[in-house]
Short mmCIF file of C-alpha atoms in Angstrom, two decimals:
data_model
loop_
_atom_site.label_atom_id
_atom_site.label_comp_id
_atom_site.label_asym_id
_atom_site.label_seq_id
_atom_site.Cartn_x
_atom_site.Cartn_y
_atom_site.Cartn_z
CA MET A 1 0.30 0.20 -0.08
CA GLU A 2 1.15 3.16 -0.92
CA VAL A 3 -0.56 6.89 0.48
CA GLU A 4 1.09 9.93 -0.85
CA LEU A 5 -0.06 13.30 1.00
CA ASP A 6 -0.40 16.96 0.09
CA LEU A 7 -0.61 19.07 3.32
CA LYS A 8 -2.11 22.22 2.93
CA GLU A 9 -0.68 24.88 5.89
CA GLY A 10 -2.25 23.85 9.06
CA MET A 11 -3.75 25.62 11.56
CA LEU A 12 -1.22 26.65 14.51
CA GLN A 13 1.65 25.26 13.37
CA LEU A 14 1.04 21.68 14.08
CA GLU A 15 2.19 19.55 11.66
CA LYS A 16 1.64 15.95 11.15
CA GLU A 17 4.87 14.86 13.21
CA HIS A 18 2.17 15.93 16.18
CA LEU A 19 -1.17 14.14 15.15
CA PHE A 20 -0.89 10.92 13.50
CA GLU A 21 0.39 7.94 11.93
CA MET A 22 -0.20 5.76 9.89
CA ALA A 23 -1.67 2.25 9.80
CA ALA A 24 -3.41 -0.35 8.14
CA ARG A 25 -6.93 -1.66 8.40
CA VAL A 26 -8.93 -4.91 7.96
CA ASN A 27 -11.80 -2.92 5.69
CA LYS A 28 -12.47 -3.50 1.95
CA LYS A 29 -13.95 -0.14 2.05
CA ARG A 30 -11.07 1.69 3.28
CA ALA A 31 -7.15 0.26 3.29
CA PHE A 32 -5.68 2.53 5.31
CA LEU A 33 -6.01 3.92 8.97
CA PHE A 34 -4.78 7.93 10.47
CA VAL A 35 -3.95 6.64 14.05
CA SER A 36 -3.86 9.91 15.80
CA LYS A 37 -1.18 10.85 18.10
CA VAL A 38 -3.82 13.21 19.69
CA LEU A 39 -7.00 11.25 20.22
CA GLY A 40 -6.57 8.25 23.07
CA LYS A 41 -8.05 6.09 20.78
CA HIS A 42 -5.26 3.84 19.51
CA ILE A 43 -2.61 5.31 20.52
CA PRO A 44 -1.62 5.80 24.31
CA VAL A 45 -1.30 9.27 25.29
CA HIS A 46 -1.16 11.86 28.19
CA PRO A 47 -4.75 11.81 29.62
CA VAL A 48 -5.12 15.84 29.09
CA LYS A 49 -3.81 16.12 25.32
CA PRO A 50 -7.43 14.88 23.83
CA LEU A 51 -8.91 18.26 25.50
CA LEU A 52 -6.52 20.55 24.94
CA VAL A 53 -7.18 19.43 21.17
CA SER A 54 -11.11 19.79 21.56
CA GLY A 55 -9.90 23.06 23.36
CA LEU A 56 -8.04 24.19 19.89
CA LEU A 57 -11.09 22.92 18.17
CA ALA A 58 -13.77 25.08 20.27
CA MET A 59 -10.91 27.71 19.90
CA ALA A 60 -11.62 27.69 16.04
CA TYR A 61 -14.75 27.74 16.40
CA ALA A 62 -15.39 30.79 18.67
CA ILE A 63 -12.96 32.86 16.34
CA GLU A 64 -14.92 31.53 13.39
CA GLN A 65 -17.86 32.86 15.16
CA THR A 66 -16.34 36.26 16.62
CA GLY A 67 -13.01 37.30 14.63
CA LYS A 68 -11.34 37.52 18.15
CA THR A 69 -8.03 35.84 18.71
CA LEU A 70 -7.99 33.56 21.85
CA LEU A 71 -5.60 33.93 24.88
CA HIS A 72 -4.15 30.70 26.10
CA GLN A 73 -3.98 29.43 22.48
CA ASP A 74 -0.31 29.49 22.21
CA LEU A 75 0.16 27.36 25.30
CA LEU A 76 -2.44 25.44 23.87
CA VAL A 77 -0.47 24.52 20.70
CA GLU A 78 3.25 24.50 22.81
CA ALA A 79 1.80 21.72 25.30
CA LEU A 80 0.41 19.28 22.95
CA LYS A 81 3.81 18.85 21.66
CA THR A 82 5.33 17.74 24.95
CA ASN A 83 4.38 14.69 27.04
CA ASP A 84 5.82 17.23 30.27
CA HIS A 85 3.18 16.73 32.66
CA ALA A 86 3.42 19.89 34.33
CA LEU A 87 2.92 21.42 31.03
CA LEU A 88 -0.35 19.69 29.87
CA THR A 89 -1.82 20.11 33.29
CA GLU A 90 -0.99 23.84 33.41
CA ALA A 91 -2.66 24.50 29.59
CA TYR A 92 -5.46 22.29 30.24
CA ASP A 93 -5.82 24.46 33.59
CA SER A 94 -5.72 27.53 31.55
CA LEU A 95 -8.54 25.78 29.33
CA LYS A 96 -10.80 25.29 32.09
CA ARG A 97 -10.41 29.09 33.10
CA GLU A 98 -13.13 31.17 31.44
CA LYS A 99 -15.86 29.24 28.90
CA LEU A 100 -15.45 30.57 25.32
CA LEU A 101 -18.28 32.65 24.27
CA THR A 102 -18.99 32.59 20.49
CA GLY A 103 -22.62 35.11 21.47
CA LYS A 104 -24.32 32.23 20.57
CA GLN A 105 -25.38 28.69 22.13
CA PRO A 106 -24.58 26.40 19.74
CA ILE A 107 -25.51 22.00 20.18
CA VAL A 108 -22.26 20.29 19.94
CA ILE A 109 -22.81 16.29 18.32
CA GLY A 110 -19.50 14.08 19.04
CA PHE A 111 -19.28 11.14 16.15
CA ALA A 112 -19.17 7.12 17.79
CA GLU A 113 -17.04 5.45 18.61
CA THR A 114 -13.64 7.75 18.23
CA ALA A 115 -14.89 11.26 18.82
CA THR A 116 -16.95 10.52 21.51
CA ALA A 117 -14.42 12.48 24.23
CA LEU A 118 -13.76 14.71 21.29
CA GLY A 119 -16.94 16.60 20.91
CA HIS A 120 -17.64 16.61 24.66
CA GLY A 121 -14.60 17.97 25.23
CA VAL A 122 -15.76 20.69 22.46
CA TYR A 123 -18.97 21.00 24.61
CA ASP A 124 -16.98 21.26 27.69
CA VAL A 125 -15.28 24.66 27.14
CA LEU A 126 -17.75 26.63 24.85
CA GLU A 127 -20.35 28.95 26.72
CA GLY A 128 -24.38 28.03 26.82
CA ALA A 129 -23.53 24.66 24.67
CA SER A 130 -25.63 21.62 24.15
CA TYR A 131 -23.97 18.17 23.87
CA ILE A 132 -25.16 15.01 23.01
CA HIS A 133 -22.97 11.83 21.13
CA THR A 134 -24.20 9.41 18.65
CA THR A 135 -23.85 5.27 19.11
CA ARG A 136 -23.51 2.13 17.78
CA GLU A 137 -26.35 0.40 20.36
CA GLN A 138 -29.77 -0.15 20.11
CA LEU A 139 -31.66 0.22 23.07
CA LEU A 140 -34.09 -1.45 24.46
CA ASP A 141 -37.68 0.65 24.63
CA LEU A 142 -35.96 3.77 23.39
CA ASP A 143 -36.42 4.61 19.56
CA PRO A 144 -33.78 7.07 18.60
CA THR A 145 -33.74 10.49 17.04
CA LEU A 146 -31.39 10.17 14.07
CA VAL A 147 -30.72 7.01 12.36
CA PHE A 148 -27.64 7.67 9.93
CA GLU A 149 -25.15 6.47 8.01
CA GLU A 150 -21.34 6.14 9.06
CA GLU A 151 -20.49 4.56 4.90
CA HIS A 152 -16.72 3.56 5.34
CA SER A 153 -17.07 2.26 8.67
CA HIS A 154 -16.50 -1.38 10.16
CA ALA A 155 -19.60 -1.13 11.98
CA THR A 156 -21.61 1.92 10.02
CA ASP A 157 -25.12 2.20 11.99
CA GLN A 158 -25.24 5.67 13.87
CA PHE A 159 -27.79 6.38 16.08
CA CYS A 160 -28.30 9.35 18.08
CA TYR A 161 -31.26 9.52 21.58
CA ALA A 162 -31.23 12.78 21.97
CA ASP A 163 -34.70 14.71 23.50
CA GLU A 164 -36.34 15.89 20.40
CA ALA A 165 -37.25 19.51 22.48
CA LEU A 166 -32.99 19.83 22.40
CA LEU A 167 -33.76 19.52 18.73
CA HIS A 168 -36.47 21.58 17.90
CA THR A 169 -35.02 24.73 18.59
CA ASN A 170 -32.86 27.24 16.61
CA ARG A 171 -29.24 26.74 17.50
CA PRO A 172 -25.87 26.33 15.42
CA ILE A 173 -25.17 22.94 14.93
CA ILE A 174 -21.52 21.73 15.93
CA LEU A 175 -20.77 18.00 14.11
CA VAL A 176 -17.12 16.72 15.73
CA ASP A 177 -15.69 13.96 14.14
CA ASP A 178 -12.10 12.80 14.29
CA GLU A 179 -11.61 12.84 10.52
CA VAL A 180 -13.69 14.02 7.59
CA THR A 181 -12.27 12.00 4.68
CA THR A 182 -15.60 12.85 2.03
CA GLY A 183 -17.80 14.60 4.42
CA ARG A 184 -20.88 11.87 3.27
CA THR A 185 -21.35 10.89 7.16
CA ASN A 186 -21.87 14.53 7.51
CA ILE A 187 -23.92 14.97 4.80
CA ASN A 188 -25.80 11.72 5.88
CA ILE A 189 -26.77 12.98 9.43
CA ILE A 190 -27.48 16.69 8.29
CA ARG A 191 -29.58 15.53 5.97
CA ASP A 192 -31.74 13.27 8.41
CA LEU A 193 -31.74 16.41 10.89
CA HIS A 194 -32.38 18.95 8.25
CA ALA A 195 -35.70 16.23 7.86
CA LYS A 196 -36.54 16.11 11.14
CA TYR A 197 -35.60 19.53 13.05
CA PRO A 198 -34.49 22.29 9.89
CA GLN A 199 -31.64 24.39 11.43
CA HIS A 200 -29.84 27.36 9.75
CA SER A 201 -26.10 27.12 10.30
CA TYR A 202 -23.98 23.55 10.40
CA THR A 203 -20.13 23.75 11.74
CA ILE A 204 -17.86 20.64 10.95
CA LEU A 205 -14.96 20.48 13.62
CA SER A 206 -12.37 17.61 12.60
CA ILE A 207 -8.49 17.13 13.39
CA LEU A 208 -8.03 16.40 9.82
CA ASP A 209 -10.35 17.18 6.33
CA TRP A 210 -8.33 15.03 3.82
CA ARG A 211 -11.68 16.17 1.31
CA THR A 212 -10.82 16.37 -2.35
CA GLU A 213 -12.26 19.37 -4.49
CA GLU A 214 -15.32 17.13 -5.54
CA HIS A 215 -16.07 16.25 -2.12
CA GLU A 216 -15.87 19.98 -1.10
CA GLU A 217 -18.37 20.96 -4.50
CA ALA A 218 -20.60 17.87 -3.93
CA MET A 219 -20.61 20.06 0.30
CA LEU A 220 -21.49 23.35 -1.59
CA GLN A 221 -24.08 21.69 -3.57
CA PHE A 222 -25.73 19.89 -0.30
CA GLN A 223 -25.95 23.30 0.98
CA GLU A 224 -27.92 25.05 -1.53
CA GLU A 225 -30.63 21.83 -1.98
CA LEU A 226 -31.55 22.37 1.62
CA GLY A 227 -30.73 26.42 1.56
CA VAL A 228 -28.37 25.77 5.15
CA HIS A 229 -24.75 27.63 5.50
CA ILE A 230 -22.04 24.68 6.59
CA THR A 231 -18.66 25.82 7.64
CA ALA A 232 -15.79 23.06 7.86
CA LEU A 233 -12.88 23.58 10.23
CA SER A 234 -9.64 21.75 10.48
CA LEU A 235 -6.15 21.52 12.75
CA LEU A 236 -5.00 20.11 9.33
CA LYS A 237 -6.11 19.90 6.01
CA GLY A 238 -4.72 18.51 2.83
CA GLN A 239 -5.43 15.63 -0.17
CA MET A 240 -4.31 12.12 -0.35
CA VAL A 241 -4.17 9.19 -2.99
CA PHE A 242 -4.15 5.75 -2.74
CA ARG A 243 -2.48 3.27 -4.39
CA GLY A 244 -2.66 -0.07 -3.75
CA LYS A 245 -5.16 -3.03 -2.12
CA THR A 246 -7.72 -3.28 0.57
CA LEU A 247 -6.57 -5.48 3.19
CA ASP A 248 -9.89 -7.15 3.23
CA GLU A 249 -8.98 -10.84 6.13
CA PRO A 250 -6.95 -10.79 8.51
CA ALA A 251 -3.36 -11.16 8.04
CA TYR A 252 -2.25 -11.34 12.03
CA SER A 253 -3.46 -13.79 14.85
CA TYR A 254 -5.58 -11.30 17.48
CA GLU A 255 -5.51 -14.39 20.02
CA ILE A 256 -5.16 -13.66 23.45
CA ALA A 257 -3.09 -16.68 25.03
CA GLU A 258 -4.41 -17.62 28.22
CA ARG A 259 -1.84 -17.27 31.54
CA GLU A 260 -1.39 -20.03 34.36
CA LYS A 261 -0.50 -16.92 36.46
CA THR A 262 -1.96 -13.65 36.50
CA PRO A 263 -2.06 -10.56 37.85
CA ASP A 264 -3.62 -9.10 41.27
CA LEU A 265 -7.33 -7.87 40.34
CA SER A 266 -9.20 -5.49 42.30
CA PHE A 267 -13.04 -4.20 41.67
CA HIS A 268 -13.77 -0.43 41.92
CA SER A 269 -17.46 1.02 41.67
CA LEU A 270 -17.65 5.01 41.22
CA ARG A 271 -21.78 4.33 40.95
CA SER A 272 -22.12 7.27 43.81
CA PHE A 273 -20.35 9.44 41.68
CA PHE A 274 -22.36 9.52 38.45
CA GLY A 275 -25.99 9.68 37.84
CA GLN A 276 -27.76 6.46 36.55
CA VAL A 277 -30.40 6.30 33.54
CA PRO A 278 -32.50 3.44 33.37
CA TYR A 279 -31.89 2.39 29.52
CA SER A 280 -30.23 -1.11 28.77
CA LEU A 281 -29.20 -2.75 25.68
CA SER A 282 -31.36 -4.69 23.16
CA HIS A 283 -30.95 -8.12 22.63
CA ALA A 284 -27.92 -8.30 25.05
CA THR A 285 -26.90 -11.91 25.64
CA ASN A 286 -25.63 -11.16 29.46
CA SER A 287 -27.01 -9.26 32.44
CA ALA A 288 -24.52 -6.56 31.55
CA GLY A 289 -26.55 -5.63 28.67
CA HIS A 290 -29.60 -4.68 31.20
CA THR A 291 -27.92 -2.88 33.79
CA PRO A 292 -27.86 1.20 33.68
CA TYR A 293 -25.72 3.87 31.48
CA ILE A 294 -24.88 6.86 33.27
CA HIS A 295 -25.84 10.19 32.50
CA GLU A 296 -22.45 12.05 31.89
CA THR A 297 -20.95 10.13 28.87
CA GLY A 298 -23.84 12.67 26.93
CA ARG A 299 -25.45 9.25 25.00
CA PHE A 300 -28.05 10.99 26.12
CA GLY A 301 -27.35 14.68 26.03
CA LEU A 302 -26.07 17.58 28.52
CA SER A 303 -26.92 20.46 28.88
CA ARG A 304 -24.86 23.59 29.70
CA GLU A 305 -25.26 22.89 34.02
CA ASP A 306 -24.09 19.28 33.73
CA THR A 307 -19.81 20.56 33.15
CA LYS A 308 -19.43 21.76 36.15
CA VAL A 309 -21.66 18.79 38.12
CA ILE A 310 -19.03 16.44 35.63
CA ASP A 311 -16.10 18.56 36.87
CA GLN A 312 -16.90 17.71 40.83
CA ALA A 313 -17.56 13.79 39.90
CA VAL A 314 -14.52 13.32 38.12
CA ALA A 315 -11.78 15.48 40.50
CA GLU A 316 -13.19 13.46 43.43
CA ALA A 317 -13.66 9.72 41.91
CA GLY A 318 -9.80 10.36 40.11
CA LEU A 319 -8.36 10.94 43.86
CA LYS A 320 -9.77 7.96 44.87
CA LEU A 321 -8.55 5.68 41.95
CA LYS A 322 -5.38 7.75 42.41
CA GLN A 323 -4.48 6.32 45.48
CA GLU A 324 -5.37 2.63 44.60
CA ARG A 325 -2.53 2.81 42.46
CA LYS A 326 0.03 0.37 42.62
CA GLY A 327 3.56 1.68 40.52
CA LYS A 328 4.76 4.82 39.20
CA GLN A 329 3.63 3.62 35.07
CA THR A 330 -0.36 3.37 34.50
CA LEU A 331 -2.16 2.56 31.89
CA CYS A 332 -5.84 3.97 32.25
CA LEU A 333 -8.19 1.81 29.31
CA GLY A 334 -11.61 3.12 28.12
CA THR A 335 -13.92 0.66 26.37
CA GLY A 336 -15.63 1.40 22.85
CA GLU A 337 -17.29 4.43 23.45
CA LEU A 338 -16.82 5.15 27.26
CA MET A 339 -13.79 7.56 26.56
CA TYR A 340 -14.52 11.41 28.04
CA VAL A 341 -15.22 10.10 31.73
CA PRO A 342 -12.06 8.16 31.95
CA MET A 343 -9.85 10.35 30.17
CA ARG A 344 -11.00 13.00 32.88
CA LEU A 345 -10.82 10.80 35.45
CA ALA A 346 -7.00 9.44 34.59
CA ALA A 347 -6.17 13.14 34.46
CA HIS A 348 -6.44 12.82 38.24
CA MET A 349 -4.51 10.37 38.77
CA GLY A 350 -1.33 11.99 38.60
CA GLU A 351 2.10 11.60 37.21
CA GLY A 352 3.04 8.93 35.52
CA VAL A 353 -0.50 8.22 33.85
CA LEU A 354 -1.06 7.14 29.97
CA PHE A 355 -4.82 6.38 28.61
CA HIS A 356 -6.17 4.96 25.17
CA SER A 357 -9.41 3.07 25.08
CA THR A 358 -10.36 -0.39 22.81
CA THR A 359 -12.82 -0.13 19.71
CA ARG A 360 -14.52 -2.87 17.43
CA SER A 361 -12.51 -1.60 14.05
CA PRO A 362 -9.90 -4.10 13.34
CA ILE A 363 -6.48 -2.40 12.16
CA HIS A 364 -3.50 -4.74 10.97
CA PRO A 365 -1.05 -4.54 13.32
CA VAL A 366 3.51 -4.29 12.52
CA GLU A 367 5.92 -4.42 14.57
CA LYS A 368 8.20 -1.51 13.15
CA ASP A 369 9.46 1.74 14.05
CA GLY A 370 6.98 4.69 12.24
CA TYR A 371 4.27 2.38 12.37
CA ALA A 372 1.13 3.69 14.46
CA VAL A 373 -0.01 0.11 15.78
CA GLN A 374 2.82 -2.15 17.44
CA ASN A 375 0.43 -4.82 18.13
CA GLY A 376 -3.22 -5.78 18.43
CA TYR A 377 -5.80 -8.16 20.75
CA ALA A 378 -9.27 -8.94 19.92
CA PHE A 379 -11.72 -10.76 22.80
CA LEU A 380 -15.50 -9.68 23.06
CA SER A 381 -16.97 -7.37 25.30
CA PRO A 382 -17.30 -8.25 28.58
CA GLU A 383 -20.54 -5.49 28.23
CA ASP A 384 -22.35 -7.03 25.67
CA THR A 385 -20.19 -10.58 24.17
CA ARG A 386 -22.07 -10.18 20.69
CA ILE A 387 -19.49 -7.45 20.34
CA GLN A 388 -15.61 -8.20 19.30
CA HIS A 389 -13.80 -5.70 20.41
CA TYR A 390 -9.63 -4.94 20.10
CA VAL A 391 -7.07 -3.05 21.49
CA TYR A 392 -3.84 -1.95 20.33
CA ASN A 393 0.10 -0.98 21.04
CA ILE A 394 0.15 -2.46 24.95
CA PRO A 395 4.06 -2.81 25.20
CA LYS A 396 5.63 -5.77 27.37
CA ASP A 397 7.07 -4.70 30.58
CA GLN A 398 5.65 -0.64 30.82
CA TYR A 399 2.74 -0.67 32.74
CA ASP A 400 2.55 -1.11 36.94
CA ASP A 401 -0.91 -1.50 37.38
CA VAL A 402 -3.83 -1.20 34.01
CA PHE A 403 -6.99 0.27 35.07
CA LEU A 404 -9.94 -1.25 32.84
CA PHE A 405 -13.08 0.60 32.75
CA PHE A 406 -16.79 0.21 32.00
CA GLU A 407 -19.71 1.87 32.18
CA LYS A 408 -22.03 -1.16 32.99
CA LYS A 409 -21.98 -3.91 34.77
CA VAL A 410 -19.64 -6.83 33.95
CA SER A 411 -18.90 -10.04 35.40
CA GLN A 412 -15.78 -11.79 36.00
CA ALA A 413 -15.82 -14.62 33.26
CA THR A 414 -15.95 -12.24 30.72
CA LEU A 415 -13.25 -10.74 31.71
CA LEU A 416 -10.87 -13.35 31.41
CA PRO A 417 -9.76 -13.14 28.04
CA LEU A 418 -8.08 -9.27 29.34
CA VAL A 419 -6.99 -10.12 31.77
CA HIS A 420 -5.01 -12.81 30.37
CA LEU A 421 -3.36 -10.09 27.76
CA PHE A 422 -2.00 -8.07 30.55
CA ALA A 423 -0.70 -11.11 32.24
CA GLU A 424 1.62 -11.85 29.62
CA ARG A 425 2.22 -8.00 29.00
CA HIS A 426 4.05 -8.53 32.21
CA VAL A 427 0.86 -5.94 34.29
CA LYS A 428 1.39 -6.90 37.86
CA HIS A 429 -1.67 -4.78 39.24
CA VAL A 430 -5.48 -4.59 37.08
CA HIS A 431 -7.88 -2.89 38.40
CA ILE A 432 -11.81 -3.53 37.34
CA VAL A 433 -13.79 0.01 37.73
CA THR A 434 -17.31 -0.10 37.02
CA LEU A 435 -19.19 3.11 36.98
CA SER A 436 -22.61 2.66 36.74
CA ASP A 437 -23.10 -0.74 38.77
CA GLU A 438 -20.70 -3.62 41.08
CA VAL A 439 -18.49 -6.24 39.42
CA LYS A 440 -20.28 -9.20 39.86
CA LEU A 441 -18.02 -11.95 40.46
CA ASN A 442 -19.40 -15.04 40.23
CA ASP A 443 -21.72 -14.47 36.96
#
C-alpha cells in the first residue's frame, strides 16, 4: 500500500508529526487509517492531550464566530507538542478557567465511537453549549431521534438518542469527528437532522480534513439544496492518493493466550459519583446489558449546567482511584464509546498515567518503527458479548498497573481474556472500574 499526501498549511503550527501516524486497516471500503497521536483511541497518550485538542477545535469555532483572537491558544499548542506533565496540566487548567464566548448556544454532536470524547471536550469549554454523542448501541424501549450511516466504517449504523426538545430549537449545530475524508457521514446526518429538525447553520469540526475539490463541491451543492450554511474547520487539511489493494481479511493473529499466573485483581465501583440512566441494550446476551447507563457520557444529552457537576464528579472519583495506584507507570483504558469520563478520571490520577481505549475497528499491526499499531488483541466485549473489540499498542514491561473502565456491570468470567492479556504483557495489578454498577464476581 502507498498513500501520497498533499498537506496544506495547518492551523496553529501543528504538523502531521504532531497529529498522526499511519496503519493498514482490515476493511474492504477503506484500506488505511490515520491513527491519531492526540486522540487517546489507538495510541496511549497523556490524558490531557485529547482535551487540549478539543479545546483548540472549540477555539477555532469561537474565532470563526467572533473574529477575536483567544488567550492561551499558543500555550495549548506548545503543550500538545510535548509529554511534559506540568506543562500539559497548566495548559488544561488555563483552558478550563473561562468558557469560550461565541454569542450563541450551540448544540455539539460527537460521532461514535472515536469522537465521543473529542466532541464532549468541545462542548465542555463553549459557553451555553449542549452535547449529545451518537452511538452504535441499539437500546430497548427507546426509539432513536436520528438514524444515519457512516459508510466507510466497520460498523456503519449510527443512532442518536437526543431529546427531541433539544433539537426543536433554532440553535447552531456543531458536528465533531476526528477526521473528515469525503464528508459523506456529515451529509448523511445533516440530511436526517434537517428533515426532522430544520436548522440554519451547521459547523463541522475535525482534527484532519482530507476532502478533495470534488468532495467540497458536493458539500456546496448540498448546502444549496437544503438552503443552509455549512462551515468546515480543521487543525490540518490536505488531500491524499491511495495506491494498492485493500486488506479484506486479517493477516495477523489477535488471539490472547491463557496464562497460568495472572495479575492481582481489584474491583472498584464509582456508582455513587455518577447519575443513572435507566435504559438498557436491546438483545443483550448477558446481564450487563440490563444495567443502567450513566448520564455523564452525553449519550442521552447534556446541558450547560452539567459541566460543573461532571468536573466535581471526575475530580473526586479520580482522586479516589489515584490512591489505588500500585506503581509509577499506569495505564487507564476506556472501552468502546466510553472515553471522556475515564480520560477525565485519568487526568486526576497523577503523573505517569497514560490513556487510550478499546475499539471495534480491526487494524493490521506491524512491529516496526514509525508504524502506528505495533500489536493488537481481540476479545468479546464484557458488556455485550455479541461485539468483538480490539485493543492495540500494549507494550511489554511498561505498566505497573492498569485501570480498565466499564460503564456497566461486567462479570469476572467475561474479563478473563483481558486478564490473560495483561499477564502476558507483565502487568502486575489490574483494577476493574465500573461506573454504574458493581462487578458481579460469580456471574
